[in-house]
mmCIF file of C-alpha atoms in Angstrom:
data_model
loop_
_atom_site.group_PDB
_atom_site.id
_atom_site.type_symbol
_atom_site.label_atom_id
_atom_site.label_comp_id
_atom_site.label_asym_id
_atom_site.label_seq_id
_atom_site.Cartn_x
_atom_site.Cartn_y
_atom_site.Cartn_z
ATOM 1 C CA MET J 1 -17.521 -8.038 -2.835
ATOM 2 C CA ILE J 2 -15.548 -9.174 0.214
ATOM 3 C CA LYS J 3 -16.683 -8.203 3.691
ATOM 4 C CA TYR J 4 -14.139 -7.660 6.469
ATOM 5 C CA ASN J 5 -14.746 -5.813 9.748
ATOM 6 C CA ASN J 6 -18.085 -4.573 8.391
ATOM 7 C CA LYS J 7 -16.425 -2.918 5.392
ATOM 8 C CA ASN J 8 -16.810 -3.927 1.753
ATOM 9 C CA PHE J 9 -13.877 -4.527 -0.586
ATOM 10 C CA VAL J 10 -14.003 -5.023 -4.351
ATOM 11 C CA CYS J 11 -11.230 -7.664 -4.332
ATOM 12 C CA ASP J 12 -8.503 -9.287 -2.218
ATOM 13 C CA LEU J 13 -6.008 -6.588 -3.221
ATOM 14 C CA ASP J 14 -8.391 -3.877 -2.026
ATOM 15 C CA LEU J 15 -8.653 -5.641 1.339
ATOM 16 C CA GLY J 16 -4.910 -6.325 1.523
ATOM 17 C CA MET J 17 -4.121 -2.657 0.896
ATOM 18 C CA GLU J 18 -6.601 -1.661 3.615
ATOM 19 C CA LEU J 19 -4.606 -3.644 6.188
ATOM 20 C CA ILE J 20 -1.459 -1.599 5.490
ATOM 21 C CA ARG J 21 -3.135 1.713 4.667
ATOM 22 C CA GLY J 22 -1.931 4.948 6.190
ATOM 23 C CA LYS J 23 1.407 6.640 6.548
ATOM 24 C CA TRP J 24 3.219 4.271 8.942
ATOM 25 C CA LYS J 25 2.026 0.650 8.870
ATOM 26 C CA ALA J 26 4.196 -0.582 5.987
ATOM 27 C CA VAL J 27 7.282 1.138 7.427
ATOM 28 C CA ILE J 28 6.661 -0.412 10.878
ATOM 29 C CA LEU J 29 6.198 -3.896 9.374
ATOM 30 C CA CYS J 30 9.346 -3.570 7.298
ATOM 31 C CA HIS J 31 11.447 -2.678 10.347
ATOM 32 C CA LEU J 32 9.909 -5.433 12.473
ATOM 33 C CA ASN J 33 11.092 -7.895 9.824
ATOM 34 C CA GLU J 34 14.622 -7.295 11.184
ATOM 35 C CA GLY J 35 13.448 -8.539 14.607
ATOM 36 C CA PRO J 36 11.314 -7.483 17.600
ATOM 37 C CA LYS J 37 11.423 -3.778 18.488
ATOM 38 C CA ARG J 38 10.423 -1.685 21.484
ATOM 39 C CA PHE J 39 8.013 1.240 21.282
ATOM 40 C CA LEU J 40 10.738 3.906 21.476
ATOM 41 C CA GLU J 41 12.727 2.246 18.687
ATOM 42 C CA LEU J 42 9.640 2.295 16.467
ATOM 43 C CA GLN J 43 9.049 5.937 17.354
ATOM 44 C CA ARG J 44 12.618 6.741 16.286
ATOM 45 C CA ILE J 45 12.180 4.862 13.001
ATOM 46 C CA THR J 46 8.957 6.731 12.236
ATOM 47 C CA CYS J 47 10.774 10.020 12.891
ATOM 48 C CA GLY J 48 9.035 10.905 16.108
ATOM 49 C CA VAL J 49 5.410 10.288 15.140
ATOM 50 C CA SER J 50 3.226 11.017 18.188
ATOM 51 C CA GLN J 51 2.723 8.350 20.842
ATOM 52 C CA LYS J 52 -1.027 8.421 20.200
ATOM 53 C CA VAL J 53 -0.709 7.794 16.457
ATOM 54 C CA LEU J 54 1.945 5.089 16.839
ATOM 55 C CA ASN J 55 -0.123 3.318 19.509
ATOM 56 C CA GLU J 56 -3.152 3.443 17.230
ATOM 57 C CA LYS J 57 -1.241 1.938 14.272
ATOM 58 C CA LEU J 58 0.286 -0.806 16.437
ATOM 59 C CA LYS J 59 -3.146 -1.632 17.887
ATOM 60 C CA GLN J 60 -4.662 -1.932 14.375
ATOM 61 C CA LEU J 61 -1.789 -4.151 13.203
ATOM 62 C CA GLN J 62 -2.323 -6.364 16.272
ATOM 63 C CA ASP J 63 -6.093 -6.532 15.728
ATOM 64 C CA ASP J 64 -5.535 -7.540 12.101
ATOM 65 C CA GLY J 65 -3.134 -10.290 13.184
ATOM 66 C CA LEU J 66 0.032 -8.858 11.578
ATOM 67 C CA ILE J 67 2.014 -8.219 14.763
ATOM 68 C CA ASN J 68 2.194 -9.479 18.368
ATOM 69 C CA LYS J 69 2.806 -7.437 21.496
ATOM 70 C CA LYS J 70 5.156 -9.356 23.795
ATOM 71 C CA VAL J 71 5.033 -8.320 27.444
ATOM 72 C CA TYR J 72 7.983 -9.700 29.420
ATOM 73 C CA ASP J 73 7.518 -10.444 33.111
ATOM 74 C CA GLU J 74 10.359 -8.167 34.204
ATOM 75 C CA VAL J 75 10.988 -5.123 36.392
ATOM 76 C CA PRO J 76 11.071 -2.528 34.881
ATOM 77 C CA PRO J 77 8.408 -3.839 32.486
ATOM 78 C CA LYS J 78 9.621 -4.655 28.971
ATOM 79 C CA VAL J 79 7.324 -4.634 25.954
ATOM 80 C CA GLU J 80 8.299 -5.576 22.415
ATOM 81 C CA TYR J 81 6.460 -5.818 19.112
ATOM 82 C CA GLU J 82 7.163 -8.606 16.630
ATOM 83 C CA LEU J 83 5.762 -9.864 13.323
ATOM 84 C CA THR J 84 3.331 -12.791 13.322
ATOM 85 C CA GLU J 85 3.626 -15.409 10.571
ATOM 86 C CA ILE J 86 0.991 -13.442 8.638
ATOM 87 C CA GLY J 87 3.052 -10.265 9.013
ATOM 88 C CA LYS J 88 6.227 -12.052 7.896
ATOM 89 C CA ASP J 89 4.411 -13.369 4.858
ATOM 90 C CA LEU J 90 3.822 -9.832 3.604
ATOM 91 C CA PHE J 91 7.483 -8.794 3.677
ATOM 92 C CA PRO J 92 8.429 -9.780 0.085
ATOM 93 C CA ALA J 93 5.786 -7.344 -1.217
ATOM 94 C CA LEU J 94 6.992 -4.490 0.999
ATOM 95 C CA ASN J 95 10.567 -5.184 -0.002
ATOM 96 C CA HIS J 96 9.564 -5.101 -3.674
ATOM 97 C CA ILE J 97 7.833 -1.718 -3.211
ATOM 98 C CA GLN J 98 10.921 -0.370 -1.454
ATOM 99 C CA GLN J 99 13.274 -1.501 -4.236
ATOM 100 C CA TRP J 100 10.837 -0.274 -6.866
ATOM 101 C CA ALA J 101 10.646 3.209 -5.319
ATOM 102 C CA LYS J 102 14.434 3.350 -5.000
ATOM 103 C CA LYS J 103 14.864 2.379 -8.653
ATOM 104 C CA HIS J 104 12.261 4.678 -10.129
ATOM 105 C CA THR J 105 12.076 7.841 -8.056
ATOM 106 C CA LYS J 106 14.893 9.435 -10.009
ATOM 107 C CA THR J 107 12.976 8.690 -13.184
ATOM 108 C CA ILE J 108 9.699 10.070 -11.905
ATOM 109 C CA ASP J 109 10.974 12.997 -9.844
ATOM 110 C CA MET O 1 14.800 11.785 4.599
ATOM 111 C CA ILE O 2 13.785 11.606 0.942
ATOM 112 C CA LYS O 3 12.081 14.555 -0.720
ATOM 113 C CA TYR O 4 9.552 14.020 -3.496
ATOM 114 C CA ASN O 5 7.006 16.564 -4.736
ATOM 115 C CA ASN O 6 7.808 18.807 -1.749
ATOM 116 C CA LYS O 7 6.929 16.063 0.745
ATOM 117 C CA ASN O 8 9.328 14.290 3.097
ATOM 118 C CA PHE O 9 9.561 10.497 3.384
ATOM 119 C CA VAL O 10 11.484 8.517 5.985
ATOM 120 C CA CYS O 11 12.560 5.825 3.490
ATOM 121 C CA ASP O 12 11.997 4.444 -0.032
ATOM 122 C CA LEU O 13 9.141 2.251 1.199
ATOM 123 C CA ASP O 14 7.379 5.282 2.686
ATOM 124 C CA LEU O 15 7.660 7.034 -0.691
ATOM 125 C CA GLY O 16 6.645 3.932 -2.640
ATOM 126 C CA MET O 17 3.523 3.494 -0.511
ATOM 127 C CA GLU O 18 2.645 7.166 -1.056
ATOM 128 C CA LEU O 19 2.495 6.594 -4.823
ATOM 129 C CA ILE O 20 -0.199 3.908 -4.401
ATOM 130 C CA ARG O 21 -1.944 5.356 -1.356
ATOM 131 C CA GLY O 22 -5.714 5.670 -1.222
ATOM 132 C CA LYS O 23 -8.603 3.358 -1.894
ATOM 133 C CA TRP O 24 -8.266 2.780 -5.651
ATOM 134 C CA LYS O 25 -4.780 3.186 -7.093
ATOM 135 C CA ALA O 26 -3.515 -0.350 -6.427
ATOM 136 C CA VAL O 27 -6.746 -1.873 -7.775
ATOM 137 C CA ILE O 28 -6.542 0.252 -10.955
ATOM 138 C CA LEU O 29 -2.879 -0.702 -11.523
ATOM 139 C CA CYS O 30 -3.621 -4.373 -11.000
ATOM 140 C CA HIS O 31 -6.387 -4.345 -13.620
ATOM 141 C CA LEU O 32 -4.297 -2.342 -16.100
ATOM 142 C CA ASN O 33 -1.713 -5.116 -15.891
ATOM 143 C CA GLU O 34 -4.155 -7.224 -17.948
ATOM 144 C CA GLY O 35 -3.980 -4.605 -20.734
ATOM 145 C CA PRO O 36 -5.161 -1.069 -21.587
ATOM 146 C CA LYS O 37 -8.615 -0.126 -20.304
ATOM 147 C CA ARG O 38 -11.120 2.632 -21.043
ATOM 148 C CA PHE O 39 -12.486 4.974 -18.373
ATOM 149 C CA LEU O 40 -15.846 3.221 -18.143
ATOM 150 C CA GLU O 41 -14.210 -0.189 -17.713
ATOM 151 C CA LEU O 42 -12.146 1.196 -14.829
ATOM 152 C CA GLN O 43 -15.279 2.716 -13.318
ATOM 153 C CA ARG O 44 -16.958 -0.698 -13.465
ATOM 154 C CA ILE O 45 -13.960 -2.397 -11.832
ATOM 155 C CA THR O 46 -13.915 0.161 -9.015
ATOM 156 C CA CYS O 47 -17.624 -0.488 -8.458
ATOM 157 C CA GLY O 48 -18.914 2.803 -9.705
ATOM 158 C CA VAL O 49 -16.575 5.196 -7.917
ATOM 159 C CA SER O 50 -17.486 8.769 -8.949
ATOM 160 C CA GLN O 51 -16.097 10.187 -12.199
ATOM 161 C CA LYS O 52 -14.389 12.972 -10.221
ATOM 162 C CA VAL O 53 -12.548 10.604 -7.860
ATOM 163 C CA LEU O 54 -11.520 8.200 -10.629
ATOM 164 C CA ASN O 55 -10.250 11.082 -12.800
ATOM 165 C CA GLU O 56 -8.250 12.389 -9.844
ATOM 166 C CA LYS O 57 -6.625 8.999 -9.171
ATOM 167 C CA LEU O 58 -5.806 8.474 -12.871
ATOM 168 C CA LYS O 59 -4.290 11.966 -13.068
ATOM 169 C CA GLN O 60 -2.085 11.299 -10.017
ATOM 170 C CA LEU O 61 -0.938 7.937 -11.431
ATOM 171 C CA GLN O 62 -0.079 9.693 -14.717
ATOM 172 C CA ASP O 63 1.782 12.508 -12.946
ATOM 173 C CA ASP O 64 3.810 9.950 -10.972
ATOM 174 C CA GLY O 65 4.689 8.108 -14.190
ATOM 175 C CA LEU O 66 2.856 4.842 -13.452
ATOM 176 C CA ILE O 67 0.289 5.008 -16.275
ATOM 177 C CA ASN O 68 -0.137 6.604 -19.696
ATOM 178 C CA LYS O 69 -3.284 8.098 -21.205
ATOM 179 C CA LYS O 70 -3.528 7.063 -24.862
ATOM 180 C CA VAL O 71 -5.755 9.300 -26.978
ATOM 181 C CA TYR O 72 -6.575 7.700 -30.356
ATOM 182 C CA ASP O 73 -7.201 9.953 -33.341
ATOM 183 C CA GLU O 74 -10.657 8.531 -34.032
ATOM 184 C CA VAL O 75 -14.276 9.652 -34.240
ATOM 185 C CA PRO O 76 -15.855 9.187 -31.735
ATOM 186 C CA PRO O 77 -12.755 9.896 -29.637
ATOM 187 C CA LYS O 78 -11.225 6.863 -27.924
ATOM 188 C CA VAL O 79 -9.155 7.148 -24.766
ATOM 189 C CA GLU O 80 -7.378 4.291 -23.004
ATOM 190 C CA TYR O 81 -5.171 4.015 -19.958
ATOM 191 C CA GLU O 82 -2.181 1.681 -19.861
ATOM 192 C CA LEU O 83 0.709 0.884 -17.528
ATOM 193 C CA THR O 84 4.112 2.430 -18.160
ATOM 194 C CA GLU O 85 7.237 0.313 -17.608
ATOM 195 C CA ILE O 86 7.414 1.773 -14.077
ATOM 196 C CA GLY O 87 3.811 0.744 -13.441
ATOM 197 C CA LYS O 88 4.442 -2.775 -14.800
ATOM 198 C CA ASP O 89 7.449 -3.094 -12.527
ATOM 199 C CA LEU O 90 5.231 -2.722 -9.461
ATOM 200 C CA PHE O 91 2.866 -5.570 -10.374
ATOM 201 C CA PRO O 92 4.694 -8.422 -8.568
ATOM 202 C CA ALA O 93 4.245 -6.558 -5.258
ATOM 203 C CA LEU O 94 0.535 -5.935 -5.859
ATOM 204 C CA ASN O 95 0.063 -9.552 -6.876
ATOM 205 C CA HIS O 96 1.812 -10.675 -3.683
ATOM 206 C CA ILE O 97 -0.479 -8.469 -1.535
ATOM 207 C CA GLN O 98 -3.514 -9.893 -3.343
ATOM 208 C CA GLN O 99 -2.453 -13.520 -2.774
ATOM 209 C CA TRP O 100 -1.469 -12.720 0.824
ATOM 210 C CA ALA O 101 -4.874 -11.201 1.599
ATOM 211 C CA LYS O 102 -6.635 -14.150 -0.046
ATOM 212 C CA LYS O 103 -4.608 -16.613 2.017
ATOM 213 C CA HIS O 104 -4.893 -14.876 5.362
ATOM 214 C CA THR O 105 -8.247 -13.134 5.550
ATOM 215 C CA LYS O 106 -9.959 -16.291 6.734
ATOM 216 C CA THR O 107 -7.371 -16.485 9.486
ATOM 217 C CA ILE O 108 -7.729 -12.860 10.522
ATOM 218 C CA ASP O 109 -11.454 -12.397 9.974
#
């Protein structure tokens, strides 16, 4: 058993999956791999998911150390989200899942 | 938008993640990569998850074409679950997530 944030996980994979669980996290991370993005860009990518839900997902990804929130000292204020090194390190797996789904969905549909 | 099983997905990654969503699917697939396993072995690996939940996950993985249920013509009856080629094809991504979590959880804990 592995303990993380007061939850128990049966193995590292179980914990790793927890960090990207839910409908949007993997998609957000994959798009941030192209470069930093602003909130509205991420909302467009996630097809208009509510501000509340997107904020929640971004906050969890920050808390888990996968992304950074960059606040620029500008007027009007500019905020961007970018991958941390830990977030970047996950990309090959997300890319594999994307290619895998593309290859096999015709077979399994 | 991609349509699969009457659900909409914003991209291939979104669909791919859907096929392994939930607490146990990735863990089950990872263990089946070692070779076919019986129901009770999978229940042990998933730390005693209920029969109902495990059956449900295995059924979904079968329906999505990631695993096969092999029923042997024996007495007493013997049933094993094994990865399909599609399921095997996903393993490098799951392995990457496992190694990634192992490497980074000390950093993010």
